[in-house]
Amino acid sequence: MDKLRITGGSPLNGEISISGAKNAALPILCAGLLTADTISLSNVPKLNDIATTLKLLSQMGVRCDRSQDNAVSITADQVTTLEAPYELVKTMRASILVLGPLLARFGEARVSLPGGCAIGQRPVDQHIQGLAALGADIKIEHGFVVARAKRLKGAVVRTDMVTVTGTENLMMAAVLAEGQTVLENAAREPEVVDLAELLIKMGAKIKGHGTDRIVIEGVDKLHGASHRVCPDRIEAGSFLCAVGAAGGSIVLRDVAPDTMGATISKLQEAGIKIECGSDWIKAGMTGRPRAVDVRTQEYPGFATDMQAQLMALDAIADGTSVIVETIFENRYMHVQELIRLGANIDIDGHTAVVRGVTRLSGATVMATDLRASASLVIAGLAAEGETIVERIYHLDRGYEKMEHKLRLLGANIERITS
Ligand code: EPZ
């Protein structure tokens, strides 16, 4: 398994491009199942999760063509199976996103239950209840979600909590349903909006995306479209935390600052000087960050996907900070590893109290999940001496060539391929 070797102490300087958003690309690829025409996508990040999704779609008979320049085309004109097998779904729970499109277009789907993951149990009960509300005959059999529907029927669907992929699954199911569907308590994430924009280009009738009430008028058929995947606001936020920890001055290109309000204001509070244009962010940091408190919330609040990265910054900040993770029940797997680097953190349920230390010291640490990996890399950039981050296959799921981009910015970091 690959590792990263980081020697801390080098400030970051220079300019990099941010990749397309993993969490937009994943549902967008699955939306290709909704038509026999070709969907042509650009700015699709080269990530393991994307590769897994393309493998899953190909196994279903979907033609997936990936060119060198982050372009992907999807043609689902010869789908041969309506099943998403456990072997693939267990490696990437976002595979559940084929459920809605398969049901909407083919009236049938058999998708393995994803199972939990390091950050939490992550059930899909809201996906199932929502599809049942749209008229699907849906049940769990031998670890699979088995769903059938002659044609889904529009309805008002209110999820018990805000669920990003739940909203995406239900939106993709509703676009071909008969009549009107209203999704209440819908997720407002920019990645949900990006999916809706693609669906509208494909002929779907959607209003209210980006708000907590999405109204969909079902249509009989969707057609092909072209779409550029939106920028990855979490990758961009991770690099902002990195310059906050390591110091220096960087420019991020191909970003959407207007989707990063909560992150930008929190990092400015921590002392990072941030300037934004329409598609770029300039960030500079000298001296020690200030400790900042945060409560993770659904968009437009501070993203749970940014919590671990901010904690790495707070670990070396001047002062004590309180972090509350309100979305997932077990998203503090990075804490024990940060403590190995010398951080002073106490966990009490969903709350972490971080007492900033002046210096972290390099050590061998183990990545446990995607954003925890980013947190450990950020901490390693600031730590004295050498840090080895093990099991970085977690990192490769969601960050395109992270060590390459950091090296471009002057970091002393290399991948050790075993
Ligand atoms: C999406 O996961 C993202 N993944 C996650 O990003 C992100 O952390 C999460 O949204 C929250 O923003 C993708 O978009 C592929 P949820 P998702 O459904 O949709 C509970 C990353 O790092 N819930 O919004 O699975 C759930 O347990 C990943 O890129 C139910 O109880 O998250 C959680 O506590 C990690 N039943 C809360 O809702 C359900 O049916 C929010 O989950 C669905 C969710």
Coordinates of N, CA, C and O and ligand atoms in Angstrom, one line a residue, residues 22-23 26 93-94 119 122-127 161-166 168 189 304-305 327-329 331 370-371, ligand 1:
K22 N -15.6 15.7 -6.9 CA -15.9 14.2 -6.8 C -17.4 14.0 -6.6 O -18.1 13.2 -7.2
N23 N -17.9 14.8 -5.6 CA -19.3 14.5 -5.1 C -20.4 15.1 -6.1 O -21.6 14.9 -5.8
L26 N -19.9 12.0 -9.3 CA -20.4 10.6 -9.0 C -21.9 10.6 -9.3 O -22.3 9.7 -10.1
R93 N -19.8 3.4 -1.3 CA -21.2 3.5 -0.9 C -22.0 4.4 -1.9 O -23.2 4.3 -2.0
A94 N -21.3 5.3 -2.6 CA -22.0 6.2 -3.5 C -22.6 5.4 -4.7 O -23.4 6.0 -5.5
I119 N -16.7 6.4 8.9 CA -17.2 7.6 9.6 C -18.6 7.4 10.2 O -19.2 8.3 10.8
R122 N -24.2 5.1 8.2 CA -24.6 5.7 6.9 C -25.7 4.8 6.3 O -25.5 4.2 5.2
P123 N -26.9 4.8 6.9 CA -28.0 4.0 6.3 C -28.5 4.7 5.0 O -28.2 5.8 4.7
V124 N -29.4 4.0 4.3 CA -30.0 4.5 3.1 C -31.5 4.4 3.2 O -32.2 4.4 2.2
D125 N -32.0 4.4 4.5 CA -33.5 4.3 4.7 C -34.3 5.4 4.0 O -35.4 5.2 3.5
Q126 N -33.7 6.6 4.0 CA -34.4 7.7 3.4 C -34.5 7.6 1.9 O -35.5 7.9 1.3
H127 N -33.5 7.0 1.3 CA -33.6 6.7 -0.2 C -34.7 5.7 -0.4 O -35.5 5.9 -1.3
M161 N -34.2 13.7 7.5 CA -33.1 14.6 7.7 C -32.6 15.0 6.3 O -33.0 14.5 5.3
V162 N -31.7 16.0 6.2 CA -31.2 16.4 4.9 C -30.2 15.4 4.5 O -29.2 15.0 5.3
T163 N -30.4 14.8 3.3 CA -29.4 13.8 2.8 C -29.0 14.1 1.4 O -29.9 14.3 0.5
V164 N -27.7 14.3 1.2 CA -27.2 14.7 -0.1 C -27.5 13.7 -1.2 O -28.2 13.9 -2.2
T165 N -27.0 12.4 -1.0 CA -27.2 11.4 -2.1 C -28.7 11.0 -2.1 O -29.2 10.6 -3.1
G166 N -29.3 11.1 -0.9 CA -30.8 10.8 -0.9 C -31.5 11.8 -1.8 O -32.4 11.4 -2.6
E168 N -30.3 13.4 -4.3 CA -29.8 13.1 -5.7 C -30.5 11.9 -6.2 O -31.0 11.9 -7.4
E189 N -26.7 21.4 -1.3 CA -25.2 21.4 -1.7 C -25.0 21.8 -3.1 O -25.9 21.4 -4.0
T304 N -19.2 19.2 6.8 CA -18.6 18.1 7.6 C -17.3 17.6 6.9 O -16.4 17.2 7.5
D305 N -17.3 17.7 5.6 CA -16.1 17.2 4.8 C -14.9 18.1 5.0 O -13.8 17.8 4.5
I327 N -23.1 15.9 11.8 CA -23.6 15.1 10.7 C -23.4 13.6 10.8 O -24.3 12.8 10.7
F328 N -22.1 13.3 11.1 CA -21.8 11.8 11.2 C -21.4 11.5 12.7 O -20.9 12.3 13.4
E329 N -21.7 10.2 13.0 CA -21.5 9.8 14.4 C -20.1 9.4 14.8 O -19.8 9.3 15.9
R331 N -16.9 10.7 13.1 CA -16.0 11.3 12.2 C -14.8 12.0 12.9 O -14.4 13.1 12.5
L370 N -11.2 9.3 3.9 CA -10.8 10.2 2.9 C -10.4 11.6 3.5 O -9.2 12.0 3.3
R371 N -11.2 12.2 4.3 CA -10.9 13.5 4.8 C -9.9 13.5 6.0 O -9.1 14.4 6.2
Ligands
EPZ1 C1 -22.6 12.9 1.0 O1 -22.7 11.6 1.6 C2 -21.1 13.0 0.6 N1 -20.8 11.9 -0.4 C3 -20.2 12.9 1.8 O2 -18.9 13.1 1.3 C4 -20.6 14.1 2.7 O3 -19.9 13.9 3.9 C5 -22.1 14.0 3.1 O4 -22.9 14.0 1.9 C6 -22.6 15.1 3.9 O5 -22.4 16.3 3.3 C7 -21.2 12.1 -1.7 O6 -21.8 13.0 -2.1 C8 -20.8 10.9 -2.6 P1 -26.0 12.2 3.7 P2 -24.2 11.0 1.9 O7 -26.9 11.2 3.2 O8 -25.1 11.5 0.9 C9 -27.9 10.2 7.6 C10 -16.6 12.8 1.2 O9 -15.8 12.9 2.1 N2 -28.7 9.5 6.6 O10 -26.1 13.6 3.4 O11 -24.0 9.6 2.2 C11 -26.4 9.9 7.5 O12 -26.1 8.7 8.3 C12 -17.9 12.1 1.5 O13 -16.5 13.2 0.1 C13 -29.6 8.5 7.1 O14 -29.8 8.4 8.3 O15 -24.5 11.8 3.3 C14 -25.8 11.1 8.0 O16 -25.7 11.1 9.4 C15 -17.9 11.5 2.9 N3 -30.4 7.9 6.2 C16 -26.7 12.2 7.5 O17 -27.9 11.6 7.2 C17 -30.3 8.0 4.9 O18 -31.0 7.4 4.1 C18 -26.2 12.9 6.2 O19 -25.9 11.9 5.3 C19 -29.3 9.0 4.4 C20 -28.6 9.7 5.3

